[in-house]
Amino acid sequence: MNFSYELDELIDLLVPRKVIGHTSFSISYIESLTKTKQRGISFLGNPKYKKDVATSQASVILLPMGLDLTPKENQCFLLFDNPSLALGKLCRDIEGKNCHHPDVGTHPEAIIDATVSIGQNVSIGPHVIIESNATIADNVIIMAGCYIGHGVKIGNNSVLYPSVKVMDFCEIGSRVTLFSGVVIGSDGFGYETMDGTHEKIPQIGNVVIEDDVDVGTNTTIDRARFSHTKVGKGTKIDNLVQIGHNVIIGNGCLIAAQTGIAGSTTIGNHVVIGGQVGIAGHINIPDEVMIAGKSSVANYKPKMGKILRGNPTMPINDANLFYVLRSRIPNLFDRVLKLEESLRELLSK
Amino acid sequence: MNFSYELDELIDLLVPRKVIGHTSFSISYIESLTKTKQRGISFLGNPKYKKDVATSQASVILLPMGLDLTPKENQCFLLFDNPSLALGKLCRDIEGKNCHHPDVGTHPEAIIDATVSIGQNVSIGPHVIIESNATIADNVIIMAGCYIGHGVKIGNNSVLYPSVKVMDFCEIGSRVTLFSGVVIGSDGFGYETMDGTHEKIPQIGNVVIEDDVDVGTNTTIDRARFSHTKVGKGTKIDNLVQIGHNVIIGNGCLIAAQTGIAGSTTIGNHVVIGGQVGIAGHINIPDEVMIAGKSSVANYKPKMGKILRGNPTMPINDANLFYVLRSRIPNLFDRVLKLEESLRELLSK
Amino acid sequence: MNFSYELDELIDLLVPRKVIGHTSFSISYIESLTKTKQRGISFLGNPKYKKDVATSQASVILLPMGLDLTPKENQCFLLFDNPSLALGKLCRDIEGKNCHHPDVGTHPEAIIDATVSIGQNVSIGPHVIIESNATIADNVIIMAGCYIGHGVKIGNNSVLYPSVKVMDFCEIGSRVTLFSGVVIGSDGFGYETMDGTHEKIPQIGNVVIEDDVDVGTNTTIDRARFSHTKVGKGTKIDNLVQIGHNVIIGNGCLIAAQTGIAGSTTIGNHVVIGGQVGIAGHINIPDEVMIAGKSSVANYKPKMGKILRGNPTMPINDANLFYVLRSRIPNLFDRVLKLEESLRELLSK
């Protein structure tokens, strides 16, 4: 996205607590501390990169208060309580100036059933299909090629990127974002095996996505066998995640990419799950548990504590210790062999 | 899905072996034992939840024969040889009443090449593309936005959900279900590296999906380098699974979500593979092997037995033992250290 | 794909170093050594299958020079420096004869903004959307249902299979192939958590895909928080891979299916990454590192060497040793117990 800000504009926009080395120039790109050069702006978001501030060639650097550093000539430091938030504000401003909001109204190449209810100020792109009895609330944006099944409900201010599919009877809350390729409400993976033949178990429930949820690209959330698969308010889900049927996810969770949660598992509130985690079916993960990336959770017991890691998971300290000792195991075999030899020698005397 | 059944209707539909506590009311939702209240129906599918029957507030509970339990007032127990099957029958009935079957015929917004052969009673949705010389058998449903390549064959009664892609020359059997976002027949991942440059190896084979196969949402099955990638009759594949080129999968397998099978591997019949399993290329997995979720299979030898677990996989009992001992390894280091000290002390006397 | 070659045609096309057993027949399919019968052609690509040559019923077999084997009656051996390359040449010929190139021109059912710049000899399929100010270079093929966002650039001779999405301002190089369902430039997964609420961090950067890159089916590559997510020249990415925001991937890498790379990580040139690998965010993987499938890379230190394996990764030899010793750990516990007993006995004397 293209942009240009004079330093004065920037100060007006971001309102820093302190300005050091105020000179007059404009900035036109954002980069990390080590990559930014003239006319670029950078920031210190993580204290571990503090040493990079001294060598950064950035024209403007956003820094936390209390850092004892002096800008170079032709450099300006803007100090904030939280420089990441200040950068976010700048980015939001740039985004606002560059973002192409789809036109309000229904594109003539969309196919909307006559029974669909559409609110005020809705944008429906080309090649969108909306089936019978769906309800689309105010200010919703449905981009090109989305498929909205029968009886689906979409709450106000939600955004569906191109080629999202929401299958029959699923319910999407307000201010929900579904990224491209997301599929909400395919059948859950349920079969009854009789004499080696897998008979499909009908999946007659739906998916309920509560308010303020984001669902990442190509993620799949299956409809319930009966009742609901549910994602709670404010939960954010990354790309290529699989949520099985009848999974219940609480509020304010973060679920990183390529994680899978098997059927009928319940996840509490504010649970944080790293990437590529696998969680077995029919288990309960309580509130505020954190699960390290690539872990596999076969069950949960309170004595495991709140931070888990490993395959299958252990309490984080046990896992970290195991991973350190793992490389010393060959040596342990040697030590035991030596002990056996010493003892044998001793006994043979 | 909305529904309502009088108890009498329910009994007529499900034909229980025994009815205990027959009273007169209607039910309108299905839930698990602990969540069901008045006017709801529940069931005992897994004996481990037996204790929940006594406290369940469900109006109707489907139970296995031989369970010595008495319904509460205003509660009815229906007894079956297999309550899960009875529930399945009910769900199929609800599904039949709620399901929106696409209209038979070709939507005017579909684009079908003149050389395509289309059977009786076929439904083709809007924005579907069918390329030259494809053959679509009777009773096939192809929903909105699917892409059917040149020379593709689709057998009778198969269903393609919105936005499925079947690339050139692939063959889909009868009664196959492909869920949204599935891609059948993209090029396999094959390169010949010469002086650091990866030259693409042409992928001129196809994919053959036999009868009664289900393929889950956003799953990808690559075309063969030559000859066929094949999925055998009655195999069911979950979401976000990757099947590499020239993989041969037998009949009646179950493959859970996010599993990947690398190129040229052969999987026997009735193999069960958990979620997030990785299987290396060019290996053979014999009939009826079961592989626990998150396992990684680098090779297979008969002495491994039929149930595998771990990364890389071990026989299940070895894996389970290892995972128990894993947490005692720190203590083992302590014990060896103590032995060394004791021995040193003994020797120094 | 259907084909038929007379042996003479085959020899003219492939120019073998040596022909043994020249007889006169035609071939019409390719298969592995053990599966090929009359009128079929096979090849020895991997020396480990050498024993299969003697029993193969193939009419024609492509073999490496220097192999001391004699064809059966009615069989012909064609000898090459590299039989895999010869097979590749044959396959490319078959592909050329069977491949359906989309017609040049814009399908009437595509929707192209008036400001879009389109080069010579471009093919744009039905239901494609191209938003304002996008630039499409010469000889590009954009198949059915693709979405090309505002200001996107696509270099010459690139191919986009059906239903690819390239979001606003992303840049695709020349000779790039994006397979079906790929999404380039969805928002990165970035939130600032305040009092338990996850506030979205705007993602105002883009994705830059350099020349000669292939991206596999349903793979997702997220746009940068600012500046660029980048995939270097000649890198090949398999299906269902996740590339996080601000990841920088070098030239000539190979990344197998279902691998995930978390945000802000840098991958050098000619790095080879197996399937289902997880790579943490904010780390650097240097040039020419190889990472075994299913590994998890939490960090990288030069002492780890160039080949990594494990979860978390170890140098390959350490990992292989650990996986061998793993199954002997139960026995190690027994040995330590026996040592303790012997020592106790000794001390009690």
PDB file of N, CA, C and O in Angstrom, chain B residues 10 58 85 277 331:
ATOM      1  N   LEU B  10     -42.439 -40.869  17.102  1.00  0.00           N
ATOM      2  CA  LEU B  10     -41.076 -41.311  17.342  1.00  0.00           C
ATOM      3  C   LEU B  10     -41.029 -42.834  17.461  1.00  0.00           C
ATOM      4  O   LEU B  10     -40.144 -43.493  16.903  1.00  0.00           O
ATOM      5  N   ALA B  58     -33.631 -34.957  30.083  1.00  0.00           N
ATOM      6  CA  ALA B  58     -34.228 -35.164  28.761  1.00  0.00           C
ATOM      7  C   ALA B  58     -35.627 -35.764  28.876  1.00  0.00           C
ATOM      8  O   ALA B  58     -35.875 -36.608  29.747  1.00  0.00           O
ATOM      9  N   LEU B  85     -27.648 -46.296  16.361  1.00  0.00           N
ATOM     10  CA  LEU B  85     -28.316 -46.514  15.077  1.00  0.00           C
ATOM     11  C   LEU B  85     -29.712 -45.908  15.074  1.00  0.00           C
ATOM     12  O   LEU B  85     -30.156 -45.339  14.072  1.00  0.00           O
ATOM     13  N   VAL B 277      -1.662 -37.376  11.032  1.00  0.00           N
ATOM     14  CA  VAL B 277      -0.630 -38.389  10.806  1.00  0.00           C
ATOM     15  C   VAL B 277       0.151 -38.026   9.538  1.00  0.00           C
ATOM     16  O   VAL B 277      -0.406 -37.478   8.586  1.00  0.00           O
ATOM     17  N   ASN B 331      14.133 -38.546  36.706  1.00  0.00           N
ATOM     18  CA  ASN B 331      14.418 -39.343  37.907  1.00  0.00           C
ATOM     19  C   ASN B 331      15.459 -40.430  37.611  1.00  0.00           C
ATOM     20  O   ASN B 331      16.320 -40.731  38.456  1.00  0.00           O
TER      21      ASN B 331
END
